[in-house]
GROMACS .gro file of C-alpha atoms in nm:
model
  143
    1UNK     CA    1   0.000   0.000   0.000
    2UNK     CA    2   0.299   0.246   0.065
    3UNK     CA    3   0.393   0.192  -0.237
    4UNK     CA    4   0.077   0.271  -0.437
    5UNK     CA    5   0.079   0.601  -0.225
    6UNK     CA    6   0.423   0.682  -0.286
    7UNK     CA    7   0.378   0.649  -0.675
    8UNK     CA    8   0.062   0.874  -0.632
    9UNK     CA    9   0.257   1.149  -0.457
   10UNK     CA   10   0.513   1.131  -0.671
   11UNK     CA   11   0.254   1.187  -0.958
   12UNK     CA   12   0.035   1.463  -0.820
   13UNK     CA   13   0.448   1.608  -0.734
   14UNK     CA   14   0.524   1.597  -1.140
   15UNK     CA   15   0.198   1.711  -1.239
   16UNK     CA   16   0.177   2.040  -0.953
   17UNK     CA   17   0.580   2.096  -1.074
   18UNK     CA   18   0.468   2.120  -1.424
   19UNK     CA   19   0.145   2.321  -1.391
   20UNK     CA   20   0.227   2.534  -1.112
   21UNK     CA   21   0.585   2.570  -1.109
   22UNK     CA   22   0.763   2.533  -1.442
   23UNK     CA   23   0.880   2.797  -1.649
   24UNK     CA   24   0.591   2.962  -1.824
   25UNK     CA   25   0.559   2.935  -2.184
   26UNK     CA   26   0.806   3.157  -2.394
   27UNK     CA   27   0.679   3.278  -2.707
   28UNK     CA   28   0.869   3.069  -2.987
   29UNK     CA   29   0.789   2.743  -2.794
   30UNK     CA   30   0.493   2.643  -2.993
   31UNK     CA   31   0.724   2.733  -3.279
   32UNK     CA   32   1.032   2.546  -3.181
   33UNK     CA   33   0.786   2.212  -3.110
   34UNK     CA   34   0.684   2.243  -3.471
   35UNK     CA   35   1.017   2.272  -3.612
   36UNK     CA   36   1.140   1.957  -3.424
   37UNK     CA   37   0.818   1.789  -3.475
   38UNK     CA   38   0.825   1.851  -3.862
   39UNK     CA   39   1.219   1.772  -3.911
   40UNK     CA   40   1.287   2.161  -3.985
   41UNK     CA   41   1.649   2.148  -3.756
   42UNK     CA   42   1.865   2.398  -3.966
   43UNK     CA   43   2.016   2.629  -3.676
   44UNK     CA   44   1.875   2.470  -3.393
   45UNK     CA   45   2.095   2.376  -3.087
   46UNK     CA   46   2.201   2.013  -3.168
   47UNK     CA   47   2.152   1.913  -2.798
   48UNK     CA   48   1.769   2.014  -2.797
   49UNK     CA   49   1.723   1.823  -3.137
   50UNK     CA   50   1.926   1.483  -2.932
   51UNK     CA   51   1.655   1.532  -2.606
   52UNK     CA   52   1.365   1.593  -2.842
   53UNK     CA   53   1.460   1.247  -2.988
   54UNK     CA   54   1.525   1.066  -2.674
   55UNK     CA   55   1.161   1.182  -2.576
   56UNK     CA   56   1.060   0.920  -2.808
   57UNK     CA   57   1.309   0.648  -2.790
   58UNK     CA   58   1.190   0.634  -2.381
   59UNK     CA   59   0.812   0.559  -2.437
   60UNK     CA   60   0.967   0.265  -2.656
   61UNK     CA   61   1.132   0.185  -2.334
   62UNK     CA   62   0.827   0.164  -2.151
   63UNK     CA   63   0.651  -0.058  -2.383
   64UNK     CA   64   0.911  -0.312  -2.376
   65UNK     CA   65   0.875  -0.320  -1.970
   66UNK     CA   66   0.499  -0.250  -1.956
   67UNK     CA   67   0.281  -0.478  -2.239
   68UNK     CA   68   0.496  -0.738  -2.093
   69UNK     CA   69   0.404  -0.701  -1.760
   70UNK     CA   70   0.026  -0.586  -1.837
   71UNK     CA   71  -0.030  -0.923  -1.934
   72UNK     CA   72  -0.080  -1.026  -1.611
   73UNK     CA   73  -0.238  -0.740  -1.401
   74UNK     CA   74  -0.634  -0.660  -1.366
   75UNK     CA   75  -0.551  -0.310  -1.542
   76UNK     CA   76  -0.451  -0.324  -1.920
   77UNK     CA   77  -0.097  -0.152  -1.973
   78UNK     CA   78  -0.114  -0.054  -2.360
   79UNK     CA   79  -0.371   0.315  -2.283
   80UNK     CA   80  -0.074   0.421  -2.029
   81UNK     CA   81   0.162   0.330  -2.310
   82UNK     CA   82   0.005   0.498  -2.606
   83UNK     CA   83  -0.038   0.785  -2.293
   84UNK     CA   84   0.315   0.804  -2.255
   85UNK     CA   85   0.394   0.923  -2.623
   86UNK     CA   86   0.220   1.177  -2.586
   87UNK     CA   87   0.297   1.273  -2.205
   88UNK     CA   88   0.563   1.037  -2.089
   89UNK     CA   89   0.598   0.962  -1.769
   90UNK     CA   90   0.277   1.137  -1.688
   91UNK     CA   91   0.107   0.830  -1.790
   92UNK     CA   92   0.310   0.574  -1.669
   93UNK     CA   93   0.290   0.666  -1.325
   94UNK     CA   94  -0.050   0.644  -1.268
   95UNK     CA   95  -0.023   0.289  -1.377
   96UNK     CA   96   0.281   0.175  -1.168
   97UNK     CA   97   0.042   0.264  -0.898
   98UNK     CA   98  -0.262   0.041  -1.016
   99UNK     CA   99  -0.035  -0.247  -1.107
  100UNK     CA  100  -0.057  -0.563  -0.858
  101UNK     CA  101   0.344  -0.654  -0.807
  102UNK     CA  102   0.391  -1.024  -0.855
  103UNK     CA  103   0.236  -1.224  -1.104
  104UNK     CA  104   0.471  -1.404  -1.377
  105UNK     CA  105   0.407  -1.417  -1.768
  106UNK     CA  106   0.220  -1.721  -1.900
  107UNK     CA  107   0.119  -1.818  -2.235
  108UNK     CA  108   0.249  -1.764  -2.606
  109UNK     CA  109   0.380  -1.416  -2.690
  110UNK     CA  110   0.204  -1.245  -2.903
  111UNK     CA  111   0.462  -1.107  -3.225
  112UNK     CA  112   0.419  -0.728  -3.057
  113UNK     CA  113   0.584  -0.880  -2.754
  114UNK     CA  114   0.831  -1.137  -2.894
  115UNK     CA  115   0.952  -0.766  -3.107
  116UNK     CA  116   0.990  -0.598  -2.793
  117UNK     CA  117   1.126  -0.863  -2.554
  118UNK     CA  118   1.352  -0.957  -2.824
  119UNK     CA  119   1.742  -0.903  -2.728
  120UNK     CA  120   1.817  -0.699  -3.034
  121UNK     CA  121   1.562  -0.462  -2.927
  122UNK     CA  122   1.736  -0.315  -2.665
  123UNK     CA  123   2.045  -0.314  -2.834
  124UNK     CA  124   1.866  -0.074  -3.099
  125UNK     CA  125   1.697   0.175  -2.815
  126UNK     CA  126   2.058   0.148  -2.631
  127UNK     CA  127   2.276   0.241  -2.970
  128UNK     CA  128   2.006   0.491  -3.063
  129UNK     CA  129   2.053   0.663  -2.717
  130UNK     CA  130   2.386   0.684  -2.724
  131UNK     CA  131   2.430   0.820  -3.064
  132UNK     CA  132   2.178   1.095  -2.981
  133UNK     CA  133   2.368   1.184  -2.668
  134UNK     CA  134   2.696   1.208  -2.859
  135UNK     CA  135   2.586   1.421  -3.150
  136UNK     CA  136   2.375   1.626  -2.877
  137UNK     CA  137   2.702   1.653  -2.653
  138UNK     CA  138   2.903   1.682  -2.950
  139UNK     CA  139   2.772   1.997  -3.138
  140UNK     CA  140   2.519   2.125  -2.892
  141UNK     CA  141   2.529   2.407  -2.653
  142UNK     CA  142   2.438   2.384  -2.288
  143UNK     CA  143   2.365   2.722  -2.295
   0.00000   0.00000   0.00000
């Protein structure tokens, strides 16, 4: 039960940080969003272009960890997945916090889960990472 409650504090914590306490919006944000979105990176700060990316490689991350384990838990996992491309850890939360621990896998995989428990997998999300980071850390500026 701690647990449940800690993962519930820790989400209404992320969520009050980032409506009540983040930096408000600056003007070109909207802008800058669509220009990452859309591919358009021609004078943009390398290292903004690498963490835009990695936003996506993580909710790839999640799957792998999550449809696996949703096979076995009273709440479906795959809405707090497809949640988390859009608001990443946002969504994931709340589900860490419904989950039952326990419970082991059983059954055939399906060929969604054979793809992401599959070895090579990781080795794709890991290389991907790290050659984001370096050409972020390479050519950005932390300023």
């Amino acid at each position: 039960m701690g647990r449940k409650i800690a993962f519930w504090l820790l989400w209404i914590g992320f969520a009050t940080y980032a409506l009540v306490l983040a930096p408000p919006d600056q003007p070109d944000t909207l802008q800058l969003i669509q220009h990452l979105s859309t591919g358009e990176w021609q004078g943009l700060n390398p290292l903004v272009i690498a963490l835009f990316n990695i936003m996506g490689i993580w909710p790839l991350i999640y799957s792998c960890v999550l449809l696996m384990d949703g096979r076995t838990q009273a709440v479906p996992a795959w809405p707090f997945v497809l949640g988390s491309f859009a608001v990443g850890a946002f969504a994931v939360i709340p589900y860490l916090a419904l989950r039952t621990p326990g419970g082991s896998f059983s059954g055939a995989k399906s060929s969604l889960l054979k793809l992401l428990d599959a070895r090579w997998t990781g080795v794709i999300l890991t290389v991907g990472t790290l050659m984001l980071l370096g050409y972020g850390l390479h050519g950005g500026e932390l300023g």
